[in-house]
Amino acid sequence: MTHSPKQPAMETCIRRGRKFDQVLEGARKVFLRDGFEGASVDDIAREAGGSKATLYSYVPDKRLLFMVFAQQECAMQAQSSMSPMEAMDAPIEVVLTGAAEKLTTYIFSDFGRDIFRICVAEAERFPEVGRQFYATGHVVVCDKLVGLMRRGAERGELKIEDFDFAAEQFLELCKANLHAKIVFGLPEMLTEDCRQRTVKEAVAMFMARYGTKCHCQTEGGAS
């Protein structure tokens, strides 16, 4: 994974103490509700159940607090969405279907939409936020997909030359018919049927390109 070069400096500015989690939870509520520009330090302190002085004793400014919030949320969502798939011992088509279910559910969610919009909106103002969003979210998901696909290839279920590119392809397939509607603010066009169709077609198209089908012959056995 490629980490932002700003990360070590960011960590040295943060004091992780007894109330740090409360500060971060307060920041989470306010940033998701108001975005970076609209977020007030007073509101964050109030949500955290403390004072501005307490907040600043842990994180010295709002910009840095936003970066910590964005990094932690993206990493947590990427880990939680893919970890159950890593533990599955099932045919690759079943595993990828589970991964697509998790990914599209996250993309489909209010939280997924809000965090994406906030991080993209602030990427120009704070380029390091964009890098962190990419590194702790997108890169982590792709790395985990590569691991799942390598297992499938080792069992003869997939034939892939470039695993990194195949993972990127699968992730994009999971966004088809969903992502553009989210980006352009068309929630009324998003339905559960739409999400399920995206899952089904993403796996079908991926398997049509990379599936070997030799595992099906093995399971059927020779007469």
GROMACS .gro file of C-alpha atoms in nm:
model
  223
    1MET     CA    1   0.000   0.000   0.000
    2THR     CA    2   0.121   0.352  -0.080
    3HIS     CA    3   0.092   0.577   0.225
    4SER     CA    4   0.081   0.954   0.212
    5PRO     CA    5   0.416   1.116   0.283
    6LYS     CA    6   0.231   1.348   0.525
    7GLN     CA    7   0.122   1.065   0.754
    8PRO     CA    8   0.428   1.046   0.987
    9ALA     CA    9   0.417   1.425   1.047
   10MET     CA   10   0.044   1.407   1.110
   11GLU     CA   11   0.087   1.135   1.372
   12THR     CA   12   0.350   1.333   1.563
   13CYS     CA   13   0.100   1.621   1.606
   14ILE     CA   14  -0.169   1.403   1.762
   15ARG     CA   15  -0.194   1.312   2.130
   16ARG     CA   16  -0.391   0.992   2.174
   17GLY     CA   17  -0.522   1.003   2.527
   18ARG     CA   18  -0.824   0.907   2.734
   19LYS     CA   19  -1.074   1.129   2.551
   20PHE     CA   20  -0.929   1.102   2.201
   21ASP     CA   21  -1.198   0.857   2.087
   22GLN     CA   22  -1.467   1.096   2.212
   23VAL     CA   23  -1.309   1.382   2.018
   24LEU     CA   24  -1.294   1.169   1.704
   25GLU     CA   25  -1.657   1.057   1.740
   26GLY     CA   26  -1.766   1.418   1.781
   27ALA     CA   27  -1.570   1.511   1.471
   28ARG     CA   28  -1.726   1.223   1.280
   29LYS     CA   29  -2.080   1.341   1.352
   30VAL     CA   30  -2.012   1.703   1.264
   31PHE     CA   31  -1.800   1.647   0.952
   32LEU     CA   32  -2.051   1.402   0.806
   33ARG     CA   33  -2.333   1.644   0.877
   34ASP     CA   34  -2.170   1.976   0.781
   35GLY     CA   35  -1.862   1.894   0.571
   36PHE     CA   36  -1.523   2.051   0.642
   37GLU     CA   37  -1.606   2.414   0.565
   38GLY     CA   38  -1.934   2.410   0.757
   39ALA     CA   39  -1.797   2.222   1.059
   40SER     CA   40  -1.750   2.432   1.370
   41VAL     CA   41  -1.486   2.346   1.631
   42ASP     CA   42  -1.739   2.453   1.895
   43ASP     CA   43  -1.989   2.201   1.757
   44ILE     CA   44  -1.727   1.926   1.749
   45ALA     CA   45  -1.628   1.997   2.110
   46ARG     CA   46  -1.994   1.996   2.213
   47GLU     CA   47  -2.057   1.662   2.041
   48ALA     CA   48  -1.745   1.523   2.206
   49GLY     CA   49  -1.871   1.631   2.549
   50GLY     CA   50  -1.576   1.858   2.620
   51SER     CA   51  -1.429   2.201   2.557
   52LYS     CA   52  -1.233   2.352   2.270
   53ALA     CA   53  -0.927   2.349   2.494
   54THR     CA   54  -0.966   1.974   2.546
   55LEU     CA   55  -1.009   1.917   2.173
   56TYR     CA   56  -0.700   2.122   2.086
   57SER     CA   57  -0.497   1.934   2.346
   58TYR     CA   58  -0.543   1.620   2.135
   59VAL     CA   59  -0.545   1.761   1.781
   60PRO     CA   60  -0.408   2.114   1.722
   61ASP     CA   61  -0.639   2.226   1.439
   62LYS     CA   62  -0.957   2.142   1.248
   63ARG     CA   63  -0.769   2.058   0.928
   64LEU     CA   64  -0.563   1.790   1.102
   65LEU     CA   65  -0.871   1.657   1.282
   66PHE     CA   66  -1.048   1.621   0.948
   67MET     CA   67  -0.752   1.427   0.808
   68VAL     CA   68  -0.750   1.190   1.106
   69PHE     CA   69  -1.126   1.140   1.074
   70ALA     CA   70  -1.110   1.071   0.698
   71GLN     CA   71  -0.817   0.831   0.729
   72GLN     CA   72  -0.973   0.630   1.010
   73GLU     CA   73  -1.318   0.606   0.850
   74CYS     CA   74  -1.185   0.494   0.512
   75ALA     CA   75  -0.954   0.235   0.666
   76MET     CA   76  -1.225   0.100   0.897
   77GLN     CA   77  -1.479   0.064   0.616
   78ALA     CA   78  -1.230  -0.102   0.380
   79GLN     CA   79  -1.127  -0.353   0.648
   80SER     CA   80  -1.477  -0.435   0.767
   81SER     CA   81  -1.618  -0.477   0.416
   82MET     CA   82  -1.356  -0.727   0.300
   83SER     CA   83  -1.243  -0.919   0.611
   84PRO     CA   84  -1.538  -1.165   0.612
   85MET     CA   85  -1.458  -1.262   0.253
   86GLU     CA   86  -1.097  -1.344   0.342
   87ALA     CA   87  -1.219  -1.606   0.590
   88MET     CA   88  -1.451  -1.778   0.341
   89ASP     CA   89  -1.353  -2.120   0.208
   90ALA     CA   90  -1.586  -2.139  -0.090
   91PRO     CA   91  -1.571  -2.135  -0.471
   92ILE     CA   92  -1.432  -1.808  -0.601
   93GLU     CA   93  -1.762  -1.714  -0.763
   94VAL     CA   94  -1.932  -1.733  -0.422
   95VAL     CA   95  -1.651  -1.535  -0.256
   96LEU     CA   96  -1.659  -1.263  -0.520
   97THR     CA   97  -2.037  -1.242  -0.493
   98GLY     CA   98  -1.997  -1.184  -0.119
   99ALA     CA   99  -1.732  -0.920  -0.183
  100ALA     CA  100  -1.955  -0.746  -0.438
  101GLU     CA  101  -2.244  -0.752  -0.189
  102LYS     CA  102  -2.029  -0.582   0.075
  103LEU     CA  103  -1.883  -0.327  -0.167
  104THR     CA  104  -2.214  -0.227  -0.324
  105THR     CA  105  -2.385  -0.208   0.015
  106TYR     CA  106  -2.117   0.038   0.128
  107ILE     CA  107  -2.135   0.239  -0.197
  108PHE     CA  108  -2.515   0.236  -0.165
  109SER     CA  109  -2.519   0.357   0.197
  110ASP     CA  110  -2.572   0.713   0.316
  111PHE     CA  111  -2.238   0.695   0.497
  112GLY     CA  112  -2.050   0.572   0.190
  113ARG     CA  113  -2.199   0.852  -0.019
  114ASP     CA  114  -2.127   1.119   0.244
  115ILE     CA  115  -1.765   1.023   0.311
  116PHE     CA  116  -1.691   1.001  -0.062
  117ARG     CA  117  -1.836   1.344  -0.132
  118ILE     CA  118  -1.655   1.505   0.162
  119CYS     CA  119  -1.315   1.357   0.079
  120VAL     CA  120  -1.342   1.441  -0.291
  121ALA     CA  121  -1.468   1.792  -0.218
  122GLU     CA  122  -1.173   1.860   0.013
  123ALA     CA  123  -0.906   1.685  -0.198
  124GLU     CA  124  -0.816   2.006  -0.383
  125ARG     CA  125  -0.797   2.210  -0.061
  126PHE     CA  126  -0.603   1.933   0.117
  127PRO     CA  127  -0.429   1.704  -0.137
  128GLU     CA  128  -0.309   1.482   0.146
  129VAL     CA  129  -0.672   1.402   0.229
  130GLY     CA  130  -0.724   1.274  -0.124
  131ARG     CA  131  -0.411   1.061  -0.096
  132GLN     CA  132  -0.521   0.923   0.240
  133PHE     CA  133  -0.871   0.849   0.108
  134TYR     CA  134  -0.718   0.661  -0.184
  135ALA     CA  135  -0.454   0.476   0.021
  136THR     CA  136  -0.671   0.372   0.315
  137GLY     CA  137  -0.983   0.294   0.115
  138HIS     CA  138  -0.934   0.210  -0.251
  139VAL     CA  139  -0.587   0.058  -0.217
  140VAL     CA  140  -0.681  -0.156   0.082
  141VAL     CA  141  -0.989  -0.296  -0.095
  142CYS     CA  142  -0.789  -0.373  -0.410
  143ASP     CA  143  -0.514  -0.544  -0.207
  144LYS     CA  144  -0.770  -0.765  -0.040
  145LEU     CA  145  -0.936  -0.846  -0.373
  146VAL     CA  146  -0.596  -0.947  -0.510
  147GLY     CA  147  -0.560  -1.189  -0.218
  148LEU     CA  148  -0.900  -1.345  -0.291
  149MET     CA  149  -0.821  -1.374  -0.660
  150ARG     CA  150  -0.482  -1.534  -0.600
  151ARG     CA  151  -0.653  -1.802  -0.391
  152GLY     CA  152  -0.895  -1.864  -0.678
  153ALA     CA  153  -0.607  -1.887  -0.925
  154GLU     CA  154  -0.419  -2.131  -0.701
  155ARG     CA  155  -0.726  -2.358  -0.702
  156GLY     CA  156  -0.751  -2.336  -1.080
  157GLU     CA  157  -1.073  -2.134  -1.075
  158LEU     CA  158  -0.924  -1.820  -1.229
  159LYS     CA  159  -0.657  -1.746  -1.486
  160ILE     CA  160  -0.517  -1.396  -1.431
  161GLU     CA  161  -0.190  -1.245  -1.547
  162ASP     CA  162  -0.221  -0.900  -1.386
  163PHE     CA  163  -0.391  -0.938  -1.048
  164ASP     CA  164  -0.370  -0.569  -0.961
  165PHE     CA  165  -0.548  -0.469  -1.281
  166ALA     CA  166  -0.808  -0.745  -1.241
  167ALA     CA  167  -0.887  -0.619  -0.890
  168GLU     CA  168  -0.932  -0.264  -1.024
  169GLN     CA  169  -1.162  -0.399  -1.295
  170PHE     CA  170  -1.377  -0.588  -1.045
  171LEU     CA  171  -1.407  -0.285  -0.819
  172GLU     CA  172  -1.522  -0.072  -1.113
  173LEU     CA  173  -1.773  -0.339  -1.216
  174CYS     CA  174  -1.919  -0.316  -0.866
  175LYS     CA  175  -1.977   0.058  -0.919
  176ALA     CA  176  -2.158   0.020  -1.251
  177ASN     CA  177  -2.511   0.159  -1.249
  178LEU     CA  178  -2.461   0.296  -0.896
  179HIS     CA  179  -2.166   0.532  -0.867
  180ALA     CA  180  -2.266   0.793  -1.125
  181LYS     CA  181  -2.613   0.824  -0.971
  182ILE     CA  182  -2.454   0.880  -0.630
  183VAL     CA  183  -2.199   1.134  -0.754
  184PHE     CA  184  -2.462   1.338  -0.936
  185GLY     CA  185  -2.709   1.327  -0.647
  186LEU     CA  186  -2.981   1.104  -0.788
  187PRO     CA  187  -3.074   0.886  -0.487
  188GLU     CA  188  -3.428   0.837  -0.617
  189MET     CA  189  -3.282   0.628  -0.902
  190LEU     CA  190  -3.106   0.390  -0.661
  191THR     CA  191  -3.305   0.081  -0.570
  192GLU     CA  192  -3.223  -0.252  -0.409
  193ASP     CA  193  -3.302  -0.424  -0.739
  194CYS     CA  194  -3.047  -0.197  -0.905
  195ARG     CA  195  -2.782  -0.292  -0.649
  196GLN     CA  196  -2.851  -0.665  -0.676
  197ARG     CA  197  -2.837  -0.650  -1.055
  198THR     CA  198  -2.500  -0.478  -1.032
  199VAL     CA  199  -2.368  -0.755  -0.803
  200LYS     CA  200  -2.490  -1.031  -1.030
  201GLU     CA  201  -2.358  -0.877  -1.351
  202ALA     CA  202  -2.023  -0.775  -1.199
  203VAL     CA  203  -1.945  -1.132  -1.096
  204ALA     CA  204  -2.079  -1.278  -1.423
  205MET     CA  205  -1.868  -1.045  -1.637
  206PHE     CA  206  -1.556  -1.100  -1.427
  207MET     CA  207  -1.593  -1.478  -1.440
  208ALA     CA  208  -1.656  -1.465  -1.816
  209ARG     CA  209  -1.320  -1.290  -1.856
  210TYR     CA  210  -1.108  -1.469  -1.596
  211GLY     CA  211  -1.291  -1.788  -1.494
  212THR     CA  212  -1.146  -2.118  -1.613
  213LYS     CA  213  -1.449  -2.339  -1.533
  214CYS     CA  214  -1.206  -2.627  -1.478
  215HIS     CA  215  -1.318  -2.645  -1.112
  216CYS     CA  216  -1.668  -2.726  -1.231
  217GLN     CA  217  -1.536  -3.028  -1.420
  218THR     CA  218  -1.341  -3.137  -1.115
  219GLU     CA  219  -1.644  -3.108  -0.889
  220GLY     CA  220  -1.854  -3.303  -1.136
  221GLY     CA  221  -1.600  -3.581  -1.147
  222ALA     CA  222  -1.535  -3.833  -1.422
  223SER     CA  223  -1.791  -4.101  -1.489
   0.00000   0.00000   0.00000
